Amino acid sequence: MTTSKEGVYEGPVHALARSAWQSILVTGILSVVLGILVLVWPGPTLVVAGVLFGIYLLVSGVFQLIAAFGVHISTWMRVLSFITAILSFILGFFCFRNEFQAIGLLALWIGITWIFRGTAVLVAAMSDAAVPGRGWQILFGILLIVGGGLLIVEPFRSITALVVVVGCWLIAIGVFEVVSAFMVKSRAKDVPAAV
């Protein structure tokens, strides 16, 4: 616990509520900036993103392989970590073989990630009426699910369209996160300092 200016001990929930909005705000701003960069330099952005995605998969595979031989996990977790490591290596190497394969894998990865994140946000917002910015959160979840579905269904139809869609979705997601950050900030004032 920390002491505030008024001499009241500040609880961990209050401290988290006061500072959580900042990380949401930074994530939103970064998403908007990345979206603008993607729209301004579409070709080079996709190639670089594909290579970085391949590197990410290889590094992720190394860590999954290390986790597979960890001493504190069950047999099933070892098997799952080992399989995940092998798949990460295979997909990572595909990213380096051909830039179109890397871009396709990246589109699928982003699409799946957005669908999972959108579903989680949507379920959380719909299950609790007290969620700050509930309407924005529901809309945010729906936008993520729709955007992810579009990326999965048509990853290669047009590289230009993919860049525009991803750039626009990143900007839209960033704007919603910035708005959500300020809503969280305003609602954080209602959290009692002692909590």
C-alpha atoms as an extended CHARMM CRD file, in Angstrom:
* protein
*
       195  EXT
         1         1  MET       CA              0.0000000000        0.0000000000        0.0000000000  PROA      1               0.0000000000
         2         2  THR       CA              1.1010000000        3.5230000000       -0.7190000000  PROA      2               0.0000000000
         3         3  THR       CA              0.1280000000        6.7950000000        0.9080000000  PROA      3               0.0000000000
         4         4  SER       CA             -1.7230000000        9.3990000000       -1.1670000000  PROA      4               0.0000000000
         5         5  LYS       CA             -1.4440000000       13.1860000000       -0.8320000000  PROA      5               0.0000000000
         6         6  GLU       CA             -4.3370000000       13.2420000000        1.6590000000  PROA      6               0.0000000000
         7         7  GLY       CA             -2.5730000000       10.7930000000        3.9980000000  PROA      7               0.0000000000
         8         8  VAL       CA             -4.9770000000        7.9560000000        3.1230000000  PROA      8               0.0000000000
         9         9  TYR       CA             -3.4160000000        4.5950000000        2.3850000000  PROA      9               0.0000000000
        10        10  GLU       CA             -3.9820000000        3.7330000000       -1.2450000000  PROA      10              0.0000000000
        11        11  GLY       CA             -5.0260000000        0.1350000000       -1.8810000000  PROA      11              0.0000000000
        12        12  PRO       CA             -3.7500000000       -1.9580000000       -4.8150000000  PROA      12              0.0000000000
        13        13  VAL       CA             -7.0980000000       -1.9540000000       -6.6610000000  PROA      13              0.0000000000
        14        14  HSD       CA             -7.3020000000        1.8390000000       -6.4910000000  PROA      14              0.0000000000
        15        15  ALA       CA             -3.7030000000        2.1900000000       -7.7140000000  PROA      15              0.0000000000
        16        16  LEU       CA             -4.4070000000       -0.2240000000      -10.5900000000  PROA      16              0.0000000000
        17        17  ALA       CA             -7.6160000000        1.5960000000      -11.5030000000  PROA      17              0.0000000000
        18        18  ARG       CA             -5.7770000000        4.9290000000      -11.5790000000  PROA      18              0.0000000000
        19        19  SER       CA             -2.9840000000        3.6480000000      -13.8280000000  PROA      19              0.0000000000
        20        20  ALA       CA             -4.7340000000        1.0840000000      -16.0870000000  PROA      20              0.0000000000
        21        21  TRP       CA             -6.0750000000        3.7340000000      -18.4270000000  PROA      21              0.0000000000
        22        22  GLN       CA             -2.5400000000        4.7810000000      -19.3670000000  PROA      22              0.0000000000
        23        23  SER       CA             -1.6160000000        1.3910000000      -20.8220000000  PROA      23              0.0000000000
        24        24  ILE       CA             -4.9070000000        1.3040000000      -22.7640000000  PROA      24              0.0000000000
        25        25  LEU       CA             -4.1800000000        4.8120000000      -24.0760000000  PROA      25              0.0000000000
        26        26  VAL       CA             -0.6350000000        3.9100000000      -25.1850000000  PROA      26              0.0000000000
        27        27  THR       CA             -1.9090000000        0.7530000000      -26.9180000000  PROA      27              0.0000000000
        28        28  GLY       CA             -4.5400000000        2.8000000000      -28.7440000000  PROA      28              0.0000000000
        29        29  ILE       CA             -2.0750000000        5.4660000000      -29.8610000000  PROA      29              0.0000000000
        30        30  LEU       CA              0.4050000000        2.8380000000      -31.0810000000  PROA      30              0.0000000000
        31        31  SER       CA             -2.3730000000        1.0990000000      -33.0050000000  PROA      31              0.0000000000
        32        32  VAL       CA             -3.3380000000        4.3630000000      -34.7420000000  PROA      32              0.0000000000
        33        33  VAL       CA              0.3140000000        5.1300000000      -35.6010000000  PROA      33              0.0000000000
        34        34  LEU       CA              0.8620000000        1.6120000000      -36.9690000000  PROA      34              0.0000000000
        35        35  GLY       CA             -2.3340000000        1.8820000000      -39.0150000000  PROA      35              0.0000000000
        36        36  ILE       CA             -1.1650000000        5.1500000000      -40.5590000000  PROA      36              0.0000000000
        37        37  LEU       CA              2.2660000000        3.6670000000      -41.3640000000  PROA      37              0.0000000000
        38        38  VAL       CA              0.6400000000        0.6620000000      -43.0150000000  PROA      38              0.0000000000
        39        39  LEU       CA             -1.5080000000        2.9340000000      -45.1860000000  PROA      39              0.0000000000
        40        40  VAL       CA              1.3800000000        5.2410000000      -46.1530000000  PROA      40              0.0000000000
        41        41  TRP       CA              3.9220000000        2.4770000000      -47.0340000000  PROA      41              0.0000000000
        42        42  PRO       CA              1.8600000000       -0.6040000000      -47.9580000000  PROA      42              0.0000000000
        43        43  GLY       CA              4.3890000000       -2.6820000000      -49.9140000000  PROA      43              0.0000000000
        44        44  PRO       CA              7.4370000000       -2.3630000000      -47.6670000000  PROA      44              0.0000000000
        45        45  THR       CA              5.2460000000       -2.5940000000      -44.5570000000  PROA      45              0.0000000000
        46        46  LEU       CA              3.8560000000       -5.9750000000      -45.5920000000  PROA      46              0.0000000000
        47        47  VAL       CA              7.2440000000       -7.4360000000      -46.4530000000  PROA      47              0.0000000000
        48        48  VAL       CA              8.7830000000       -6.2070000000      -43.1810000000  PROA      48              0.0000000000
        49        49  ALA       CA              5.7550000000       -7.3980000000      -41.2220000000  PROA      49              0.0000000000
        50        50  GLY       CA              6.0240000000      -10.8410000000      -42.8390000000  PROA      50              0.0000000000
        51        51  VAL       CA              9.7210000000      -11.1370000000      -41.9730000000  PROA      51              0.0000000000
        52        52  LEU       CA              9.1340000000       -9.9280000000      -38.4080000000  PROA      52              0.0000000000
        53        53  PHE       CA              6.3070000000      -12.4240000000      -38.0920000000  PROA      53              0.0000000000
        54        54  GLY       CA              8.6680000000      -15.2030000000      -39.2260000000  PROA      54              0.0000000000
        55        55  ILE       CA             11.2350000000      -14.1110000000      -36.6250000000  PROA      55              0.0000000000
        56        56  TYR       CA              8.5010000000      -14.0010000000      -33.9850000000  PROA      56              0.0000000000
        57        57  LEU       CA              7.4390000000      -17.5480000000      -34.8480000000  PROA      57              0.0000000000
        58        58  LEU       CA             11.0170000000      -18.8560000000      -34.6310000000  PROA      58              0.0000000000
        59        59  VAL       CA             11.6630000000      -17.1490000000      -31.2690000000  PROA      59              0.0000000000
        60        60  SER       CA              8.2880000000      -18.3410000000      -29.9900000000  PROA      60              0.0000000000
        61        61  GLY       CA              9.1970000000      -21.8660000000      -31.0940000000  PROA      61              0.0000000000
        62        62  VAL       CA             12.4670000000      -21.7310000000      -29.1440000000  PROA      62              0.0000000000
        63        63  PHE       CA             10.6570000000      -20.6730000000      -25.9690000000  PROA      63              0.0000000000
        64        64  GLN       CA              7.9780000000      -23.3280000000      -26.4560000000  PROA      64              0.0000000000
        65        65  LEU       CA             10.7150000000      -25.9360000000      -26.8990000000  PROA      65              0.0000000000
        66        66  ILE       CA             12.3900000000      -24.7730000000      -23.6810000000  PROA      66              0.0000000000
        67        67  ALA       CA              9.0070000000      -24.9140000000      -21.9300000000  PROA      67              0.0000000000
        68        68  ALA       CA              8.4740000000      -28.4720000000      -23.1890000000  PROA      68              0.0000000000
        69        69  PHE       CA             11.4790000000      -29.6010000000      -21.1510000000  PROA      69              0.0000000000
        70        70  GLY       CA             10.6170000000      -27.5650000000      -18.0470000000  PROA      70              0.0000000000
        71        71  VAL       CA             10.4580000000      -29.4080000000      -14.7440000000  PROA      71              0.0000000000
        72        72  HSD       CA              7.2320000000      -27.9130000000      -13.4070000000  PROA      72              0.0000000000
        73        73  ILE       CA              4.7640000000      -28.9080000000      -16.1270000000  PROA      73              0.0000000000
        74        74  SER       CA              2.6460000000      -31.9800000000      -16.7010000000  PROA      74              0.0000000000
        75        75  THR       CA              3.1750000000      -34.5020000000      -19.4860000000  PROA      75              0.0000000000
        76        76  TRP       CA              0.2760000000      -33.0900000000      -21.5130000000  PROA      76              0.0000000000
        77        77  MET       CA              1.7310000000      -29.5950000000      -21.2870000000  PROA      77              0.0000000000
        78        78  ARG       CA              5.1070000000      -30.9530000000      -22.4170000000  PROA      78              0.0000000000
        79        79  VAL       CA              3.5250000000      -32.5870000000      -25.4530000000  PROA      79              0.0000000000
        80        80  LEU       CA              1.4780000000      -29.4740000000      -26.2650000000  PROA      80              0.0000000000
        81        81  SER       CA              4.5180000000      -27.1840000000      -25.8930000000  PROA      81              0.0000000000
        82        82  PHE       CA              6.6190000000      -29.4890000000      -28.0870000000  PROA      82              0.0000000000
        83        83  ILE       CA              3.9540000000      -29.6320000000      -30.8260000000  PROA      83              0.0000000000
        84        84  THR       CA              3.5150000000      -25.8540000000      -30.6530000000  PROA      84              0.0000000000
        85        85  ALA       CA              7.2850000000      -25.3740000000      -30.9580000000  PROA      85              0.0000000000
        86        86  ILE       CA              7.4970000000      -27.6050000000      -34.0380000000  PROA      86              0.0000000000
        87        87  LEU       CA              4.5370000000      -25.8260000000      -35.6770000000  PROA      87              0.0000000000
        88        88  SER       CA              6.0960000000      -22.4340000000      -34.9110000000  PROA      88              0.0000000000
        89        89  PHE       CA              9.3740000000      -23.5290000000      -36.5270000000  PROA      89              0.0000000000
        90        90  ILE       CA              7.6060000000      -24.8420000000      -39.6410000000  PROA      90              0.0000000000
        91        91  LEU       CA              5.4560000000      -21.7200000000      -40.0660000000  PROA      91              0.0000000000
        92        92  GLY       CA              8.4540000000      -19.4750000000      -39.3390000000  PROA      92              0.0000000000
        93        93  PHE       CA             10.4890000000      -21.1280000000      -42.0840000000  PROA      93              0.0000000000
        94        94  PHE       CA              7.5540000000      -20.7360000000      -44.5110000000  PROA      94              0.0000000000
        95        95  CYS       CA              7.6570000000      -16.9990000000      -43.8020000000  PROA      95              0.0000000000
        96        96  PHE       CA             11.2490000000      -16.8510000000      -45.0580000000  PROA      96              0.0000000000
        97        97  ARG       CA             10.6460000000      -18.9080000000      -48.2040000000  PROA      97              0.0000000000
        98        98  ASN       CA              8.2200000000      -16.5740000000      -49.8990000000  PROA      98              0.0000000000
        99        99  GLU       CA              6.9580000000      -13.1140000000      -48.9920000000  PROA      99              0.0000000000
       100       100  PHE       CA              3.4110000000      -14.0020000000      -50.0760000000  PROA      100             0.0000000000
       101       101  GLN       CA              3.3510000000      -17.0000000000      -47.7370000000  PROA      101             0.0000000000
       102       102  ALA       CA              4.5550000000      -14.7660000000      -44.9190000000  PROA      102             0.0000000000
       103       103  ILE       CA              1.8710000000      -12.1900000000      -45.6640000000  PROA      103             0.0000000000
       104       104  GLY       CA             -0.8050000000      -14.8910000000      -45.8730000000  PROA      104             0.0000000000
       105       105  LEU       CA              0.2560000000      -16.4470000000      -42.5800000000  PROA      105             0.0000000000
       106       106  LEU       CA              0.3920000000      -13.0170000000      -40.9850000000  PROA      106             0.0000000000
       107       107  ALA       CA             -3.1240000000      -12.2200000000      -42.2100000000  PROA      107             0.0000000000
       108       108  LEU       CA             -4.4380000000      -15.5010000000      -40.8100000000  PROA      108             0.0000000000
       109       109  TRP       CA             -2.6210000000      -14.9270000000      -37.5140000000  PROA      109             0.0000000000
       110       110  ILE       CA             -4.0230000000      -11.4040000000      -37.1590000000  PROA      110             0.0000000000
       111       111  GLY       CA             -7.4940000000      -12.5920000000      -38.1020000000  PROA      111             0.0000000000
       112       112  ILE       CA             -7.5090000000      -15.4110000000      -35.5580000000  PROA      112             0.0000000000
       113       113  THR       CA             -6.0660000000      -13.1340000000      -32.8680000000  PROA      113             0.0000000000
       114       114  TRP       CA             -8.6830000000      -10.4510000000      -33.5130000000  PROA      114             0.0000000000
       115       115  ILE       CA            -11.5020000000      -13.0020000000      -33.3850000000  PROA      115             0.0000000000
       116       116  PHE       CA            -10.3010000000      -14.3870000000      -30.0400000000  PROA      116             0.0000000000
       117       117  ARG       CA             -9.7260000000      -10.9240000000      -28.5550000000  PROA      117             0.0000000000
       118       118  GLY       CA            -13.0280000000       -9.6000000000      -29.9150000000  PROA      118             0.0000000000
       119       119  THR       CA            -14.9210000000      -12.5580000000      -28.4830000000  PROA      119             0.0000000000
       120       120  ALA       CA            -13.2880000000      -12.0830000000      -25.0810000000  PROA      120             0.0000000000
       121       121  VAL       CA            -14.0500000000       -8.3420000000      -25.0290000000  PROA      121             0.0000000000
       122       122  LEU       CA            -17.6220000000       -8.9080000000      -26.2180000000  PROA      122             0.0000000000
       123       123  VAL       CA            -18.3640000000      -11.6370000000      -23.6690000000  PROA      123             0.0000000000
       124       124  ALA       CA            -16.8160000000       -9.6270000000      -20.8280000000  PROA      124             0.0000000000
       125       125  ALA       CA            -18.7870000000       -6.4970000000      -21.7380000000  PROA      125             0.0000000000
       126       126  MET       CA            -22.0680000000       -8.3290000000      -22.2030000000  PROA      126             0.0000000000
       127       127  SER       CA            -21.7520000000      -10.3690000000      -19.0130000000  PROA      127             0.0000000000
       128       128  ASP       CA            -21.2720000000       -7.4130000000      -16.6500000000  PROA      128             0.0000000000
       129       129  ALA       CA            -23.3810000000       -4.2490000000      -16.8120000000  PROA      129             0.0000000000
       130       130  ALA       CA            -20.8420000000       -2.4040000000      -14.6220000000  PROA      130             0.0000000000
       131       131  VAL       CA            -18.0010000000       -2.6140000000      -17.1640000000  PROA      131             0.0000000000
       132       132  PRO       CA            -16.7110000000        0.9210000000      -17.8650000000  PROA      132             0.0000000000
       133       133  GLY       CA            -17.6380000000        2.0210000000      -21.3750000000  PROA      133             0.0000000000
       134       134  ARG       CA            -19.7720000000       -1.0910000000      -21.8890000000  PROA      134             0.0000000000
       135       135  GLY       CA            -21.2940000000        0.1020000000      -25.1850000000  PROA      135             0.0000000000
       136       136  TRP       CA            -17.8650000000        0.9720000000      -26.5860000000  PROA      136             0.0000000000
       137       137  GLN       CA            -16.5050000000       -2.3830000000      -25.4370000000  PROA      137             0.0000000000
       138       138  ILE       CA            -19.3450000000       -4.2660000000      -27.1560000000  PROA      138             0.0000000000
       139       139  LEU       CA            -18.7910000000       -2.3000000000      -30.3840000000  PROA      139             0.0000000000
       140       140  PHE       CA            -15.0250000000       -2.8330000000      -30.0840000000  PROA      140             0.0000000000
       141       141  GLY       CA            -15.5340000000       -6.6120000000      -29.7120000000  PROA      141             0.0000000000
       142       142  ILE       CA            -17.8460000000       -6.7450000000      -32.7300000000  PROA      142             0.0000000000
       143       143  LEU       CA            -15.3920000000       -4.7290000000      -34.8680000000  PROA      143             0.0000000000
       144       144  LEU       CA            -12.5510000000       -7.0740000000      -33.9070000000  PROA      144             0.0000000000
       145       145  ILE       CA            -14.5790000000      -10.1810000000      -34.7710000000  PROA      145             0.0000000000
       146       146  VAL       CA            -15.7240000000       -8.7790000000      -38.1400000000  PROA      146             0.0000000000
       147       147  GLY       CA            -12.2220000000       -7.5550000000      -39.0320000000  PROA      147             0.0000000000
       148       148  GLY       CA            -10.6820000000      -10.8870000000      -38.0590000000  PROA      148             0.0000000000
       149       149  GLY       CA            -13.2320000000      -12.7820000000      -40.1060000000  PROA      149             0.0000000000
       150       150  LEU       CA            -12.5040000000      -10.6460000000      -43.1710000000  PROA      150             0.0000000000
       151       151  LEU       CA             -8.7760000000      -11.3080000000      -42.8530000000  PROA      151             0.0000000000
       152       152  ILE       CA             -9.3000000000      -15.0600000000      -42.5690000000  PROA      152             0.0000000000
       153       153  VAL       CA            -11.8310000000      -15.3720000000      -45.3990000000  PROA      153             0.0000000000
       154       154  GLU       CA             -9.9840000000      -13.2630000000      -48.0020000000  PROA      154             0.0000000000
       155       155  PRO       CA             -6.2700000000      -12.9890000000      -47.1240000000  PROA      155             0.0000000000
       156       156  PHE       CA             -4.9960000000      -12.9650000000      -50.7290000000  PROA      156             0.0000000000
       157       157  ARG       CA             -7.8290000000      -11.4490000000      -52.7370000000  PROA      157             0.0000000000
       158       158  SER       CA             -5.9090000000       -8.2350000000      -53.0110000000  PROA      158             0.0000000000
       159       159  ILE       CA             -2.7260000000       -7.2670000000      -51.1960000000  PROA      159             0.0000000000
       160       160  THR       CA             -3.6890000000       -3.6150000000      -51.5210000000  PROA      160             0.0000000000
       161       161  ALA       CA             -7.1170000000       -4.2850000000      -50.0500000000  PROA      161             0.0000000000
       162       162  LEU       CA             -5.5040000000       -6.2440000000      -47.2130000000  PROA      162             0.0000000000
       163       163  VAL       CA             -3.2300000000       -3.3070000000      -46.4150000000  PROA      163             0.0000000000
       164       164  VAL       CA             -6.1170000000       -0.8530000000      -46.4950000000  PROA      164             0.0000000000
       165       165  VAL       CA             -8.3250000000       -3.1020000000      -44.3530000000  PROA      165             0.0000000000
       166       166  VAL       CA             -5.5750000000       -3.7540000000      -41.8020000000  PROA      166             0.0000000000
       167       167  GLY       CA             -4.5700000000       -0.0930000000      -41.6980000000  PROA      167             0.0000000000
       168       168  CYS       CA             -8.1620000000        1.0890000000      -41.2750000000  PROA      168             0.0000000000
       169       169  TRP       CA             -8.9060000000       -1.5780000000      -38.6620000000  PROA      169             0.0000000000
       170       170  LEU       CA             -5.7880000000       -0.6400000000      -36.7090000000  PROA      170             0.0000000000
       171       171  ILE       CA             -6.8060000000        3.0110000000      -36.7390000000  PROA      171             0.0000000000
       172       172  ALA       CA            -10.3920000000        2.1810000000      -35.7390000000  PROA      172             0.0000000000
       173       173  ILE       CA             -9.2450000000       -0.1490000000      -32.9580000000  PROA      173             0.0000000000
       174       174  GLY       CA             -6.7740000000        2.4770000000      -31.7620000000  PROA      174             0.0000000000
       175       175  VAL       CA             -9.4720000000        5.1750000000      -31.6630000000  PROA      175             0.0000000000
       176       176  PHE       CA            -11.7850000000        2.8940000000      -29.6750000000  PROA      176             0.0000000000
       177       177  GLU       CA             -8.9690000000        2.0550000000      -27.2590000000  PROA      177             0.0000000000
       178       178  VAL       CA             -8.1650000000        5.7580000000      -26.7580000000  PROA      178             0.0000000000
       179       179  VAL       CA            -11.8430000000        6.4880000000      -26.0490000000  PROA      179             0.0000000000
       180       180  SER       CA            -11.9910000000        3.4790000000      -23.7000000000  PROA      180             0.0000000000
       181       181  ALA       CA             -8.8700000000        4.6810000000      -21.8870000000  PROA      181             0.0000000000
       182       182  PHE       CA            -10.4790000000        8.0110000000      -21.0270000000  PROA      182             0.0000000000
       183       183  MET       CA            -13.6890000000        6.2640000000      -19.9620000000  PROA      183             0.0000000000
       184       184  VAL       CA            -11.6860000000        3.9830000000      -17.6670000000  PROA      184             0.0000000000
       185       185  LYS       CA             -9.8480000000        7.0300000000      -16.3150000000  PROA      185             0.0000000000
       186       186  SER       CA            -13.1020000000        8.8130000000      -15.4820000000  PROA      186             0.0000000000
       187       187  ARG       CA            -14.5820000000        5.6890000000      -13.8660000000  PROA      187             0.0000000000
       188       188  ALA       CA            -11.4130000000        5.0680000000      -11.8370000000  PROA      188             0.0000000000
       189       189  LYS       CA            -12.2810000000        8.1140000000       -9.7320000000  PROA      189             0.0000000000
       190       190  ASP       CA            -15.2360000000        6.1330000000       -8.3300000000  PROA      190             0.0000000000
       191       191  VAL       CA            -12.9880000000        3.4090000000       -6.8860000000  PROA      191             0.0000000000
       192       192  PRO       CA            -12.5150000000        4.0070000000       -3.1420000000  PROA      192             0.0000000000
       193       193  ALA       CA             -8.9100000000        4.8560000000       -2.2260000000  PROA      193             0.0000000000
       194       194  ALA       CA             -8.7410000000        2.2160000000        0.5110000000  PROA      194             0.0000000000
       195       195  VAL       CA             -9.5770000000       -0.6470000000       -1.8490000000  PROA      195             0.0000000000
